[in-house]
PDB file of C-alpha atoms and ligand atoms in Angstrom:
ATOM      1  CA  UNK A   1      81.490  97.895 107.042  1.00 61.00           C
ATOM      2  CA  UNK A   2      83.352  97.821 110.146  1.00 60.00           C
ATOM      3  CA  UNK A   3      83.543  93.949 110.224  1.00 67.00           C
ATOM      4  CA  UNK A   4      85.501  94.333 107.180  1.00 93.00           C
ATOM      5  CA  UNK A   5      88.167  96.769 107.669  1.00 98.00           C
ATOM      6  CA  UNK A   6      90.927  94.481 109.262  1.00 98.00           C
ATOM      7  CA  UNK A   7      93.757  96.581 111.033  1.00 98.00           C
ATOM      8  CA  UNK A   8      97.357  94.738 110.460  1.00 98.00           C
ATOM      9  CA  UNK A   9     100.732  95.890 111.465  1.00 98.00           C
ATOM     10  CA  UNK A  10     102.596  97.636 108.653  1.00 98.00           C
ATOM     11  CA  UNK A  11     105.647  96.442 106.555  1.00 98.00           C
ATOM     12  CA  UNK A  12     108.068  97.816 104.435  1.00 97.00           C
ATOM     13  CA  UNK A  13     106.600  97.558 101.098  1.00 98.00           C
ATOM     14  CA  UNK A  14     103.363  99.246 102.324  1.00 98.00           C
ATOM     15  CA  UNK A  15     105.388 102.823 101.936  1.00 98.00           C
ATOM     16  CA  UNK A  16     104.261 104.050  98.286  1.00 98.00           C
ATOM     17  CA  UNK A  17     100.354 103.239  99.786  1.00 98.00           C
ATOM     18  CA  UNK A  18     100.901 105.255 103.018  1.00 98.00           C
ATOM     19  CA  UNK A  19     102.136 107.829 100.660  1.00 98.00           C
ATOM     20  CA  UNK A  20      99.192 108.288  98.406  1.00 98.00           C
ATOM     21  CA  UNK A  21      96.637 107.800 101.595  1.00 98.00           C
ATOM     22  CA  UNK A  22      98.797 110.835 103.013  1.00 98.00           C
ATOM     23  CA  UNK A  23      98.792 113.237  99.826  1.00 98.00           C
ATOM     24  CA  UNK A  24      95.071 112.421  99.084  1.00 98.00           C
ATOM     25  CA  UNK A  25      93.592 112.532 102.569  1.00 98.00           C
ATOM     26  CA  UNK A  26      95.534 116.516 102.918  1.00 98.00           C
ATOM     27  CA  UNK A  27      94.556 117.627  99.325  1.00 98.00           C
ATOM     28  CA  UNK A  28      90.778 116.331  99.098  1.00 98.00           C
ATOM     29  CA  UNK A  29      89.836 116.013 102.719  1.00 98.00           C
ATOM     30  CA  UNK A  30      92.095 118.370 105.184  1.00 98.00           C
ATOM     31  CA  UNK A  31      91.496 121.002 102.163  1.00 98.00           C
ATOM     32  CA  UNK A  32      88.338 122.332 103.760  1.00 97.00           C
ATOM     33  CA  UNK A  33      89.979 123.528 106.383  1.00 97.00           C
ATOM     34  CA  UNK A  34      93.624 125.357 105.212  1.00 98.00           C
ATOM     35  CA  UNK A  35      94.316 127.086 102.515  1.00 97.00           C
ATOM     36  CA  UNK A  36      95.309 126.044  99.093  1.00 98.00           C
ATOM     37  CA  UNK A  37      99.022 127.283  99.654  1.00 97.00           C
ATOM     38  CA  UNK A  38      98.641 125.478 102.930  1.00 98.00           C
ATOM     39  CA  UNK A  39      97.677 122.307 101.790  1.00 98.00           C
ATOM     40  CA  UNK A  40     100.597 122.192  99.227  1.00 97.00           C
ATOM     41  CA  UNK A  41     102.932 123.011 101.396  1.00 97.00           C
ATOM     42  CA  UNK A  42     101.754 120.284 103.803  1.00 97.00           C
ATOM     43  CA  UNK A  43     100.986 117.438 100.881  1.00 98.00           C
ATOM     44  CA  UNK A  44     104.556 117.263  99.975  1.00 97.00           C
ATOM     45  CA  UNK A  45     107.033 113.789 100.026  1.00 98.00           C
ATOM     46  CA  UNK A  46     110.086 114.723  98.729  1.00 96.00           C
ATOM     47  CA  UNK A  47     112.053 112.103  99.721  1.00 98.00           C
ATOM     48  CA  UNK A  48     109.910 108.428  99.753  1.00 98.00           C
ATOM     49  CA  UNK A  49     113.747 106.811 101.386  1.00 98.00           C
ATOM     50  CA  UNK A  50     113.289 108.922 103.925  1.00 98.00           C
ATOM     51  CA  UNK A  51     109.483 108.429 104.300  1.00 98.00           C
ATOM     52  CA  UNK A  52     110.224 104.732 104.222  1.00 98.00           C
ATOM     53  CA  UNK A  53     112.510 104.913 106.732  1.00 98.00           C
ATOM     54  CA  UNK A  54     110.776 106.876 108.962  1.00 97.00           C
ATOM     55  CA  UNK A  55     107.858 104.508 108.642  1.00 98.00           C
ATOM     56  CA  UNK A  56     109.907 101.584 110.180  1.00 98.00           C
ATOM     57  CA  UNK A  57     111.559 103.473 112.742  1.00 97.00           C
ATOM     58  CA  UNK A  58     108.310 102.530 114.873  1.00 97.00           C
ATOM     59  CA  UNK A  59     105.488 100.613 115.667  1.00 97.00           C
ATOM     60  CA  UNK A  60     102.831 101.207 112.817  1.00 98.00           C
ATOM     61  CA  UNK A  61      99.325  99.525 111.267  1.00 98.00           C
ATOM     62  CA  UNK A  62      97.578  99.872 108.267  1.00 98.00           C
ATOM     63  CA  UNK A  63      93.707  99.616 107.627  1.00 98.00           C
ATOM     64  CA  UNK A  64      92.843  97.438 104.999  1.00 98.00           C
ATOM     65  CA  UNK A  65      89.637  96.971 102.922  1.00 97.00           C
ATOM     66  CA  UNK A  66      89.008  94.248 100.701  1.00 95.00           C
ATOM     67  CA  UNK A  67      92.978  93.634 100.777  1.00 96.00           C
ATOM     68  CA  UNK A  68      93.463  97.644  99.614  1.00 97.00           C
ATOM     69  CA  UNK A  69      95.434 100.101 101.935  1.00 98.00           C
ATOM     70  CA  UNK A  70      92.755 102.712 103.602  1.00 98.00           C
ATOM     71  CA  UNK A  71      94.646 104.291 106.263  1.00 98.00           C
ATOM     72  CA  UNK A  72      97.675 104.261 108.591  1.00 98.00           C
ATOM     73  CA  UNK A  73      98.458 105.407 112.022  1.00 98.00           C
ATOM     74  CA  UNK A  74     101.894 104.684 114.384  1.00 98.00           C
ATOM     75  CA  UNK A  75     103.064 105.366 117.958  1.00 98.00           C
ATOM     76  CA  UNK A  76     106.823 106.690 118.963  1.00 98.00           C
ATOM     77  CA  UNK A  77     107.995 105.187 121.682  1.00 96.00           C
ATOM     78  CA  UNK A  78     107.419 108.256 124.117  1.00 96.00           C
ATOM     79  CA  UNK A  79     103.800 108.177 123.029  1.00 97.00           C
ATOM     80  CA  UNK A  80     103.237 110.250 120.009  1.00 98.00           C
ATOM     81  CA  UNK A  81     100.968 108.841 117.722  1.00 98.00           C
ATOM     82  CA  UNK A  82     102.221 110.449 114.701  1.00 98.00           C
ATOM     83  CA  UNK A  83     100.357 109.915 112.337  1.00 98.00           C
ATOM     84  CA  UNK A  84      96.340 109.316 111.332  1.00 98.00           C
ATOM     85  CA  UNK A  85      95.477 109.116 107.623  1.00 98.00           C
ATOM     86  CA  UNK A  86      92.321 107.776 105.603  1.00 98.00           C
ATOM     87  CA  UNK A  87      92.343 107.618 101.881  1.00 98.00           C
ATOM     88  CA  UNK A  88      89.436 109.893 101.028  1.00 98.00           C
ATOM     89  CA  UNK A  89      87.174 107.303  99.477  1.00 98.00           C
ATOM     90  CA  UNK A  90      87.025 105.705 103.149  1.00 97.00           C
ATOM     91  CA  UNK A  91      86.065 108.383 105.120  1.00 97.00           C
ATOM     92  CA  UNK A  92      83.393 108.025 107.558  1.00 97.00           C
ATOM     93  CA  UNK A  93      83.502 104.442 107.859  1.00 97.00           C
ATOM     94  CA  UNK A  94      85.425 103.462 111.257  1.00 97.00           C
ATOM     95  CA  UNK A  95      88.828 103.308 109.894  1.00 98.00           C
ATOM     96  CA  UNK A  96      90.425 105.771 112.105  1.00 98.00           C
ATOM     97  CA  UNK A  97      88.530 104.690 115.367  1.00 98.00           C
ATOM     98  CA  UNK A  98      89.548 101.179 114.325  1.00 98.00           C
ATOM     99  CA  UNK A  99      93.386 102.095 113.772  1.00 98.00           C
ATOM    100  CA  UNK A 100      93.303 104.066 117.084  1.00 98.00           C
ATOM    101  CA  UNK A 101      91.912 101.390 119.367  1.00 98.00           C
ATOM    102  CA  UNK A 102      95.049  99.087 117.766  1.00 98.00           C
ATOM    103  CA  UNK A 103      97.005 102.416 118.838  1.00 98.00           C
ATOM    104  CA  UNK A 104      95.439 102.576 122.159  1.00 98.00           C
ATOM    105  CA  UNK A 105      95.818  98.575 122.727  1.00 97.00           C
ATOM    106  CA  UNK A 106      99.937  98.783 121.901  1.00 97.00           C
ATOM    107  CA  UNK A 107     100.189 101.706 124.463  1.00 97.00           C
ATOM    108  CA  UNK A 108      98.676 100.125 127.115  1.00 94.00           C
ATOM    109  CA  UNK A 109     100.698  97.162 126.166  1.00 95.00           C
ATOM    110  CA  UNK A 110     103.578  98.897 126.902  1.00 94.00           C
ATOM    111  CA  UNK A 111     102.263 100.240 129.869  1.00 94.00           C
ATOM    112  CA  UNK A 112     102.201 103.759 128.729  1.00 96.00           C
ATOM    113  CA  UNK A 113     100.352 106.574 130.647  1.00 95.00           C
ATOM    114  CA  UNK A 114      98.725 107.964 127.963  1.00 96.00           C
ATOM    115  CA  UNK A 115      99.342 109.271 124.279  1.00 98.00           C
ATOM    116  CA  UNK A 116      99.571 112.427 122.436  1.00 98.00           C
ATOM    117  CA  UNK A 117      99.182 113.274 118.884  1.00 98.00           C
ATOM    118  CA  UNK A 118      99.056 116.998 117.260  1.00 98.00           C
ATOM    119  CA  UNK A 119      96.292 117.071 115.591  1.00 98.00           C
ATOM    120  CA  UNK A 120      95.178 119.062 112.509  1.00 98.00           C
ATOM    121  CA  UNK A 121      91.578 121.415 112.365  1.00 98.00           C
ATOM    122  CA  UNK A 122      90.437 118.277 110.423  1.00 98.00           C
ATOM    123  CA  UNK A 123      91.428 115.810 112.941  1.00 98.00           C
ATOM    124  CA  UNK A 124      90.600 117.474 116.077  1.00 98.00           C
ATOM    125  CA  UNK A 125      86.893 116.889 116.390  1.00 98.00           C
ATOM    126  CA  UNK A 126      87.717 112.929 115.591  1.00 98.00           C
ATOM    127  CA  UNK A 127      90.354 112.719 118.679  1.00 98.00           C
ATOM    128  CA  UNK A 128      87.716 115.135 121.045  1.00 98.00           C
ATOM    129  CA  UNK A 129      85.018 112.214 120.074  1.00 98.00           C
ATOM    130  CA  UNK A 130      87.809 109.817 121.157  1.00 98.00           C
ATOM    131  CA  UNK A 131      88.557 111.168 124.883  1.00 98.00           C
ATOM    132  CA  UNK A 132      91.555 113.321 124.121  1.00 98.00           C
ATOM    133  CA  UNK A 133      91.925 116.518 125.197  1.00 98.00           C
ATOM    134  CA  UNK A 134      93.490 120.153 123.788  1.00 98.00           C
ATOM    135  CA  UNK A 135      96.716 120.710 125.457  1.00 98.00           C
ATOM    136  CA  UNK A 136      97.141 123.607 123.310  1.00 97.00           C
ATOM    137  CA  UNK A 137      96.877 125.218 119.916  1.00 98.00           C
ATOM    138  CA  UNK A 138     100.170 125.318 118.137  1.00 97.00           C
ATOM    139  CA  UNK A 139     101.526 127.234 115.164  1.00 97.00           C
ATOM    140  CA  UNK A 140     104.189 125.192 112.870  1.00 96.00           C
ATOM    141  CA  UNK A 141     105.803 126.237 109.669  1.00 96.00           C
ATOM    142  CA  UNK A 142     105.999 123.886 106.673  1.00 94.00           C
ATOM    143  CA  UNK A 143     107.863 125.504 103.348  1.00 95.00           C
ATOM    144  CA  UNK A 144     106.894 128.739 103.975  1.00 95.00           C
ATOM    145  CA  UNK A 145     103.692 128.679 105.150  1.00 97.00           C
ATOM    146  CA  UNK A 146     102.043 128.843 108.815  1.00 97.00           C
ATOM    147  CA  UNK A 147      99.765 126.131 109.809  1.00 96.00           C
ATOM    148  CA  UNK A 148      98.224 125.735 113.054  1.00 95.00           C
ATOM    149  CA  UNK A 149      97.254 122.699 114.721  1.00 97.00           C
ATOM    150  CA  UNK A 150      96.554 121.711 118.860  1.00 98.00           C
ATOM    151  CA  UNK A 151      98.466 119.387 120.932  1.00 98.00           C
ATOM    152  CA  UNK A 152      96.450 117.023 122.535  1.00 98.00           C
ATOM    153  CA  UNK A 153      96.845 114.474 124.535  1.00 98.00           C
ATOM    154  CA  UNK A 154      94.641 111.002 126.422  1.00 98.00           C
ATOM    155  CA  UNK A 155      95.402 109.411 130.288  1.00 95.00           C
ATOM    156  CA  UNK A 156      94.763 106.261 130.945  1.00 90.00           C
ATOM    157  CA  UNK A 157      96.145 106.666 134.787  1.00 70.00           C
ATOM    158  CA  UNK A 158      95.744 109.802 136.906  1.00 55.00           C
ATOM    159  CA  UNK A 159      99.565 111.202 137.105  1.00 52.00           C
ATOM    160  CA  UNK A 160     100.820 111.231 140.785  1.00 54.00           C
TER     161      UNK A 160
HETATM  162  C1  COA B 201      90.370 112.626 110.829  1.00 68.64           C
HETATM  163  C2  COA B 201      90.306 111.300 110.073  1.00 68.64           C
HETATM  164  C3  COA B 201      91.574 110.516 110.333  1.00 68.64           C
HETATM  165  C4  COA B 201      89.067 110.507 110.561  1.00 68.64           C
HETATM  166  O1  COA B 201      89.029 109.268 109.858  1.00 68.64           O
HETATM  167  P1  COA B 201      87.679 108.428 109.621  1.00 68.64           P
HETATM  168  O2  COA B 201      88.062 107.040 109.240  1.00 68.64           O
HETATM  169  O3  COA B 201      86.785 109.148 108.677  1.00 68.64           O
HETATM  170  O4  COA B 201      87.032 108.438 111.073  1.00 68.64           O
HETATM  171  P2  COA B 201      86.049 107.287 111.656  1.00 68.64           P
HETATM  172  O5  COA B 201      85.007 106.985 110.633  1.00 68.64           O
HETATM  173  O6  COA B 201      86.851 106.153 112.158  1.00 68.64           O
HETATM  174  O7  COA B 201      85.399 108.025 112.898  1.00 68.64           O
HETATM  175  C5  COA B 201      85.515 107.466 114.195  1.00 68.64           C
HETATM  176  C6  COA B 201      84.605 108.198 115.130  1.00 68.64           C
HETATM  177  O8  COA B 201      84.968 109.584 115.184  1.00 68.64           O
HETATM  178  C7  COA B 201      83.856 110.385 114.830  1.00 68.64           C
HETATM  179  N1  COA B 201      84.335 111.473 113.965  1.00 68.64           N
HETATM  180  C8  COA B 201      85.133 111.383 112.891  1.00 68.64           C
HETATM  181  N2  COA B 201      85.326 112.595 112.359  1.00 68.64           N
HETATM  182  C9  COA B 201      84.628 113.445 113.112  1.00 68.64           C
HETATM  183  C10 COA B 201      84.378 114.831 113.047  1.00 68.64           C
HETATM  184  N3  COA B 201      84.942 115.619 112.112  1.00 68.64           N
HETATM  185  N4  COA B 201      83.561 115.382 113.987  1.00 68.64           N
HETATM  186  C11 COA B 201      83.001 114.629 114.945  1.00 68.64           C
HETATM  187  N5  COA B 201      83.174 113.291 115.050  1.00 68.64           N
HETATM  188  C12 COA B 201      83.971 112.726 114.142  1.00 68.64           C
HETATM  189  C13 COA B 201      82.933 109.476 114.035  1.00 68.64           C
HETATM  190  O9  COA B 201      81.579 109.891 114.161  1.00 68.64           O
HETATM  191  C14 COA B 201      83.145 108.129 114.693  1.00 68.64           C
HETATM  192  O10 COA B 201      82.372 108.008 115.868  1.00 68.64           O
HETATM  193  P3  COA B 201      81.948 106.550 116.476  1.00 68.64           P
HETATM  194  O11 COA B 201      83.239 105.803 116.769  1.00 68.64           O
HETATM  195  O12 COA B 201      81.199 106.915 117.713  1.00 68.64           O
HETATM  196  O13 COA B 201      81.125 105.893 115.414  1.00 68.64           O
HETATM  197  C15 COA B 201      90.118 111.536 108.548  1.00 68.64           C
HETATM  198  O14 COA B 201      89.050 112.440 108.347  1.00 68.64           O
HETATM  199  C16 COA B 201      91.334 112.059 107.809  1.00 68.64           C
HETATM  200  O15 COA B 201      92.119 111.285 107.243  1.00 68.64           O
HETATM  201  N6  COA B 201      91.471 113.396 107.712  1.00 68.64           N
HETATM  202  C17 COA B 201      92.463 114.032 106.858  1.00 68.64           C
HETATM  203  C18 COA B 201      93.888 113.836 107.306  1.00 68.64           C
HETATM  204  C19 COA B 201      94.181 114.434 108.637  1.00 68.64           C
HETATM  205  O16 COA B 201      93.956 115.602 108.898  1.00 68.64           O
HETATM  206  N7  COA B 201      94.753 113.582 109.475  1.00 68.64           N
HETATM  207  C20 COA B 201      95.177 113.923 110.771  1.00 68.64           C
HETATM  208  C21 COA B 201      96.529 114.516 110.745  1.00 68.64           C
HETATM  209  S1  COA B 201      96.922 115.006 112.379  1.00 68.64           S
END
């Protein structure tokens, strides 16, 4: 299966996809871990310009299978890897690791020390398997309601 995911860089009219990967992989897969009035307050695009733009402000891939949209992921330009999203029906297969070694291979490209990405309960065992490491645990507010996620964060030199 991994031979056949191919990791590409995103464009423009990928944005409606990246939506629905986001809203699906929060309500049926980050769901076991918040709460229902959580995850809605999280699984919400109100404004898909915005989204849109957003998505071009940086460097950004999408996972494709069989020519369909399976995932996403980006990097800002101070090393944030924003965001990390696999439709639901794809979980499990080597999407993310796929779309985070493209990650990994543009920040070492640009000569980057390392990355960091806040990641949700769901996400955090994936990026631990990966080599990063919990910075700390965080608390952020989304319409309302509290979530918590950790900061964490990958070297690729020792700082001096
Ligand atoms: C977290 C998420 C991105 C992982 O995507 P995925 O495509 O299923 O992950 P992969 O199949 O690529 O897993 C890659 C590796 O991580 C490991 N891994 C993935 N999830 C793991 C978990 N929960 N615990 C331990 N290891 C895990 C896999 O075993 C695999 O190991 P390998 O490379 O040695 O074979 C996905 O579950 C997701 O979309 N979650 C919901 C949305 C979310 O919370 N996103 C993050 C927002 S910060």
């Amino acid at each position: 299966m991994k031979n056949s995911i191919l990791i590409r860089p995103y464009r423009p009219a990928d944005s409606d996809a990246t939506i629905e990967i986001f809203l699906r992989a929060i309500r049926e897969v980050s769901s076991k871990d918040y709460s229902p009035e959580q995850i809605n307050a999280w699984a919400q695009v109100e404004d898909p310009a915005k989204w849109a733009e957003r998505r071009i402000s940086r460097p950004a891939w999408i996972a494709e299978i069989d020519g369909k949209p399976v995932g996403f992921s980006d990097l800002t330009p101070d090393g944030c890897l924003d965001m990390m999203f696999v439709h639901p029906e794809f979980q499990g297969l080597g999407v993310a690791g796929r779309l985070l070694a493209r990650v990994e291979e543009e920040a070492q490209l640009s000569e980057m020390e390392g990355i960091y990405t806040h990641a949700s309960l769901t996400a955090r065992p994936f990026f631990e398997h990966k080599g990063f490491q919990v910075l700390r645990r965080q608390t952020v507010e989304r319409r309302g309601q509290r979530l918590y996620n950790f900061v964490m964060e990958k070297f690729y030199q020792r700082r001096s």
